[in-house]
PDB file of C-alpha atoms and ligand atoms in Angstrom:
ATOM      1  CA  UNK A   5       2.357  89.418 192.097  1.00  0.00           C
ATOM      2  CA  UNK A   6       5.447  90.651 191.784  1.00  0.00           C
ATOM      3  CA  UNK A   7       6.453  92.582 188.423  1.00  0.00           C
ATOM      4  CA  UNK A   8       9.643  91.066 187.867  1.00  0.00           C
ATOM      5  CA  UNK A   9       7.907  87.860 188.903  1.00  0.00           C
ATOM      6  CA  UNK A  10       5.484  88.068 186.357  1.00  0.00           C
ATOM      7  CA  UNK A  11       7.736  88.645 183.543  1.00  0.00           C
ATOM      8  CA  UNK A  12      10.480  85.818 184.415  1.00  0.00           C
ATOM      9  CA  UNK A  13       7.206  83.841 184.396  1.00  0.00           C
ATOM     10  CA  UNK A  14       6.255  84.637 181.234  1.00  0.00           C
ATOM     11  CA  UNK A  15       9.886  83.515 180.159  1.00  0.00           C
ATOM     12  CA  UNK A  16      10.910  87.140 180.081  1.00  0.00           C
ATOM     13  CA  UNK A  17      13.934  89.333 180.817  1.00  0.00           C
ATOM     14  CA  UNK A  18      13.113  91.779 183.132  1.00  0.00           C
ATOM     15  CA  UNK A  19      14.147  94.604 181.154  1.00  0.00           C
ATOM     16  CA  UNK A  20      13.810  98.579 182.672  1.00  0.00           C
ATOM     17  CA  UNK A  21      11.574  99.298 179.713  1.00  0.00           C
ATOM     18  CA  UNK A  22       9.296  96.244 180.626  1.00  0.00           C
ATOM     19  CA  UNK A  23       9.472  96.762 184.254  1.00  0.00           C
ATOM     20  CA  UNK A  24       8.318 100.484 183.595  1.00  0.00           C
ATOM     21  CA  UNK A  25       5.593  99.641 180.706  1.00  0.00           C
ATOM     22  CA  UNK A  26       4.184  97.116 184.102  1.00  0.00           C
ATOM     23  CA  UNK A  27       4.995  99.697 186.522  1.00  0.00           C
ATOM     24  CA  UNK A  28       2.525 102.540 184.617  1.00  0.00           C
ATOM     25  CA  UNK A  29      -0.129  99.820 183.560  1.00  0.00           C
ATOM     26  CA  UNK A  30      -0.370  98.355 187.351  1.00  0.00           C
ATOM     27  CA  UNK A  31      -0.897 102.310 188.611  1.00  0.00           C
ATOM     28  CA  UNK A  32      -3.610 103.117 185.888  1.00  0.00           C
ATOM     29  CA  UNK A  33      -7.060 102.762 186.661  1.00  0.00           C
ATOM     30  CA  UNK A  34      -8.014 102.778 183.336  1.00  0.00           C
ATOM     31  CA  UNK A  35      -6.919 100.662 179.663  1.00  0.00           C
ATOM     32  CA  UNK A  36      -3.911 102.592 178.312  1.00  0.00           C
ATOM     33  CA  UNK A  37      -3.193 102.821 174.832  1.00  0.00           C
ATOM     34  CA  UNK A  38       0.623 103.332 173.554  1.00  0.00           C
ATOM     35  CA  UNK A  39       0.057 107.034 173.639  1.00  0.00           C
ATOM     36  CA  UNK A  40      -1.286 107.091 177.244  1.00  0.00           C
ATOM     37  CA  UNK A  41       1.222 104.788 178.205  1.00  0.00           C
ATOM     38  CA  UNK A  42       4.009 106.718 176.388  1.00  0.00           C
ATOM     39  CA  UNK A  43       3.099 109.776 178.047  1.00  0.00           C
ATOM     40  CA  UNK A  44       3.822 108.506 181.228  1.00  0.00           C
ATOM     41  CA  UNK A  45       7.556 107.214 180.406  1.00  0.00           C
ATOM     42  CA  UNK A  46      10.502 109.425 180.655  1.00  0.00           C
ATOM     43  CA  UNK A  47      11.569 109.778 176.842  1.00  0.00           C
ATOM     44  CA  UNK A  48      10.809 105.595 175.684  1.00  0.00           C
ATOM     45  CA  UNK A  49      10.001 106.413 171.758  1.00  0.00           C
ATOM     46  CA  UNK A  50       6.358 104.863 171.368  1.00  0.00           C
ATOM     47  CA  UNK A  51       7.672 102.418 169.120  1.00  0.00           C
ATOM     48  CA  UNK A  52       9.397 100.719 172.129  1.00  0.00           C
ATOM     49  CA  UNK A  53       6.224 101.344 173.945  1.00  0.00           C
ATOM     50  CA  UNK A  54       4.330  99.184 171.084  1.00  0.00           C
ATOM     51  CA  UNK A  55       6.972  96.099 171.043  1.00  0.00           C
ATOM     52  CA  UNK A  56       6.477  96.005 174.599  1.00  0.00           C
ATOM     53  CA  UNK A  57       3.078  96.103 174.951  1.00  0.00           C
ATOM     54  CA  UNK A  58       2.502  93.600 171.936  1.00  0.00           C
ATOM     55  CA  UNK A  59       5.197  91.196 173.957  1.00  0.00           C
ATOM     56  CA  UNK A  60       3.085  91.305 177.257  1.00  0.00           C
ATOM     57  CA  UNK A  61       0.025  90.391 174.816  1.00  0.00           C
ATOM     58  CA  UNK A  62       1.862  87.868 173.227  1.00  0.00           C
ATOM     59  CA  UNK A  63       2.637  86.369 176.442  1.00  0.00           C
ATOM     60  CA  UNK A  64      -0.701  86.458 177.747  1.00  0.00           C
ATOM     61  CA  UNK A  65      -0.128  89.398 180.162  1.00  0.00           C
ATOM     62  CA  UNK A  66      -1.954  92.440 178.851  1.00  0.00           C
ATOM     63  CA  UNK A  67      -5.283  91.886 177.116  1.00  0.00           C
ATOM     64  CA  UNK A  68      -5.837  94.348 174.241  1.00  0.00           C
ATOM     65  CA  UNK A  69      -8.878  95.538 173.182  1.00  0.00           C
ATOM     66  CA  UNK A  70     -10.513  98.837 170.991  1.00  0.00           C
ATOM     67  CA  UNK A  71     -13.216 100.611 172.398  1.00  0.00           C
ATOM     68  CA  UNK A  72     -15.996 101.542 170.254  1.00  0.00           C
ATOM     69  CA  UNK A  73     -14.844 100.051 167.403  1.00  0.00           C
ATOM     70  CA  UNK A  74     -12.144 102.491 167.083  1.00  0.00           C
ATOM     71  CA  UNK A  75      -8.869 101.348 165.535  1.00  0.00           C
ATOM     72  CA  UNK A  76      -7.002 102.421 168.638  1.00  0.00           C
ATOM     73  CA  UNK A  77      -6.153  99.743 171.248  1.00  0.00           C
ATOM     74  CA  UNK A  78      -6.277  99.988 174.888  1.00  0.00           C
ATOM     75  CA  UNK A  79      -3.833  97.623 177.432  1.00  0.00           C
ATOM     76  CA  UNK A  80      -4.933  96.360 180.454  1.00  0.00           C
ATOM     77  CA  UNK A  81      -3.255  93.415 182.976  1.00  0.00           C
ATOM     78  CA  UNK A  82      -4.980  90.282 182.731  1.00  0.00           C
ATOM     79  CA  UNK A  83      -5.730  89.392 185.807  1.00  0.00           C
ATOM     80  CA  UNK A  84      -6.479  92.712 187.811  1.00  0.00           C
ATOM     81  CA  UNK A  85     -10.106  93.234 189.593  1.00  0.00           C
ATOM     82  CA  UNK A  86     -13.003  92.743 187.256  1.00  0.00           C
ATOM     83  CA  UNK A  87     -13.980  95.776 185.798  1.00  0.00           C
ATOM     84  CA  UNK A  88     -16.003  97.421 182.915  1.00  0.00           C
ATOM     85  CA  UNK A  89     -16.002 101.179 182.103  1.00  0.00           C
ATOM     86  CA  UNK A  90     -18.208 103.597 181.117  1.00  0.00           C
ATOM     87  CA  UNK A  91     -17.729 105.706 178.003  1.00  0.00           C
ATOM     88  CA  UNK A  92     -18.900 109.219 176.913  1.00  0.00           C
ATOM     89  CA  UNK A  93     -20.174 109.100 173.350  1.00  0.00           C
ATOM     90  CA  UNK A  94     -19.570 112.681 173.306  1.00  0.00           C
ATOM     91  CA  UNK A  95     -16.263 113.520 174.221  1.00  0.00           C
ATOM     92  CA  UNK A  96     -14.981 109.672 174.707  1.00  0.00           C
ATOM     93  CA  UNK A  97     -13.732 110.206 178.095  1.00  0.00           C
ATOM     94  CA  UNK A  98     -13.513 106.775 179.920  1.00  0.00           C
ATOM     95  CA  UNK A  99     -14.909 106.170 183.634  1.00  0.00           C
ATOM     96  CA  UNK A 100     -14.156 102.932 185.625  1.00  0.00           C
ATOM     97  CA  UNK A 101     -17.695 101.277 186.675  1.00  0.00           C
ATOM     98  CA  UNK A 102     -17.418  99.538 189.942  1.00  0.00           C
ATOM     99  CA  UNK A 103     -19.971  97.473 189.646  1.00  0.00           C
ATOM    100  CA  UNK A 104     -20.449  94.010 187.218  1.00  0.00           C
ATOM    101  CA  UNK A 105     -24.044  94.069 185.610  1.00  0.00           C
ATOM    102  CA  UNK A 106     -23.829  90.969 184.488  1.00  0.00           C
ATOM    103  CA  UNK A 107     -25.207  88.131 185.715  1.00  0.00           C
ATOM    104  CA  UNK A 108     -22.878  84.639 184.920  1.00  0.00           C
ATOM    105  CA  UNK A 109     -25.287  82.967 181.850  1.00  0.00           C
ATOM    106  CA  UNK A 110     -25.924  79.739 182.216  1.00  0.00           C
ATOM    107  CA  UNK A 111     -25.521  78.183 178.586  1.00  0.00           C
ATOM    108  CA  UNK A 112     -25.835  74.515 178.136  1.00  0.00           C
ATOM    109  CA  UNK A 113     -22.705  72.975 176.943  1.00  0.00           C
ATOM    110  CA  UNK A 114     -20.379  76.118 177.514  1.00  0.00           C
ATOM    111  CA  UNK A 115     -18.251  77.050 180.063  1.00  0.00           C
ATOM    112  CA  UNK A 116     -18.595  80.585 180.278  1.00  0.00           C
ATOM    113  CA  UNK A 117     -15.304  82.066 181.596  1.00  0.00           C
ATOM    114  CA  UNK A 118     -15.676  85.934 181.449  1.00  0.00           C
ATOM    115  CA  UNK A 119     -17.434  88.975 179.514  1.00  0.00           C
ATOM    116  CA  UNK A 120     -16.805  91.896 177.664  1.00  0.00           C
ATOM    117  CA  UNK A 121     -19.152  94.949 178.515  1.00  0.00           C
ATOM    118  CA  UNK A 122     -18.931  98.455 177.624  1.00  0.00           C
ATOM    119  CA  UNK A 123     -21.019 101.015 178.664  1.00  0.00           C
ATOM    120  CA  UNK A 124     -22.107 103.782 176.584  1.00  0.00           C
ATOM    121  CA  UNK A 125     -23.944 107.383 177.421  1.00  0.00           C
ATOM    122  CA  UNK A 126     -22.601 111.072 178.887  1.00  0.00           C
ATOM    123  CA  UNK A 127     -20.727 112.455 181.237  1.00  0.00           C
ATOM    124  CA  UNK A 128     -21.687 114.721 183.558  1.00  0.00           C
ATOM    125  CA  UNK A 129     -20.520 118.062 181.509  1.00  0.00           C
ATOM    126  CA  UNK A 130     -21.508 116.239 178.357  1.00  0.00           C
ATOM    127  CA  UNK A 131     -25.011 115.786 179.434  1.00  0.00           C
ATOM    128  CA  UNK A 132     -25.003 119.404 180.962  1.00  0.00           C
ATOM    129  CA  UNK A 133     -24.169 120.956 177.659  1.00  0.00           C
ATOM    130  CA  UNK A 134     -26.811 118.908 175.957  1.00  0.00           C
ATOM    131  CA  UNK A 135     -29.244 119.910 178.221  1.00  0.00           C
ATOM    132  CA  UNK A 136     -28.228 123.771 177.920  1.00  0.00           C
ATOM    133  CA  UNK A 137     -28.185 123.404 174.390  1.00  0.00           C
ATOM    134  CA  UNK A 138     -31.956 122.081 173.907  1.00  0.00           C
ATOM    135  CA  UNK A 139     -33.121 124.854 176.207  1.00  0.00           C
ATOM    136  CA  UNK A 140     -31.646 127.232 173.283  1.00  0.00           C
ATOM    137  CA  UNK A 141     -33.696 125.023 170.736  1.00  0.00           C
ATOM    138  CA  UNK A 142     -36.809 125.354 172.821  1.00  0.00           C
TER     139      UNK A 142
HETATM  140 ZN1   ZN B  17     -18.342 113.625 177.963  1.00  0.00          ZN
HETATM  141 ZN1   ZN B  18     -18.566  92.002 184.592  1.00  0.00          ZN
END
């Protein structure tokens, strides 16, 4: 759908700020937190970047979640392709997984209607340095 289409939707003004805030979550392959997304803006103080992303919550069009427990929250459209991500526990770099592990549970008396999953372990340089660094030990 349509940016602007989503917003007047969601009974809001399609505002530059909102259209780019969309624009720069629609392009990322990953959840973007206010920094990421701030980063990506051409001066928008990350304050603005904050409102708007807590609207587009508010209005059901971003989910927002932490990973890891971490206080930091990551955006992500609602809506987009199912996805889960893979995350380095050693130097919390974020990869998109392409591929849904989960099998839909059946649960008597529940309508399931989605998941969570994260998935945890190294990266390829993390895991290289760990393995350099027990031959040391050894
Ligand atoms: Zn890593
Ligand atoms: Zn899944």
């Amino acid at each position: 759908m349509e940016i602007n289409k989503i917003l007047s939707n969601a009974g809001l003004k399609c505002t530059g700020q909102r259209i780019k805030v969309m624009e720069i979550l629609t392009a990322a392959d990953l959840p973007m937190s206010a920094e990421n997304i701030h980063a990506l803006t051409d001066g928008m103080s990350l304050s603005t970047v904050y409102r708007i992303a807590e609207k587009l919550c508010e209005k059901g069009i971003l989910s927002k979640n932490t990973i890891r427990d971490s206080d930091k929250f990551y955006y992500e459209l609602i809506g987009g392709a199912h996805r889960h991500y893979a995350i380095c526990l050693s130097c919390g770099q974020m990869r998109r997984v392409n591929v849904c592990p989960v099998a839909a549970p059946d649960i008597d008396g529940f309508t399931v209607t989605g998941h969570k999953l994260e998935i945890y372990g190294y990266c390829a340089e993390c895991e290289r340095q760990k393995q350099t660094a027990k031959k040391r030990v050894l």
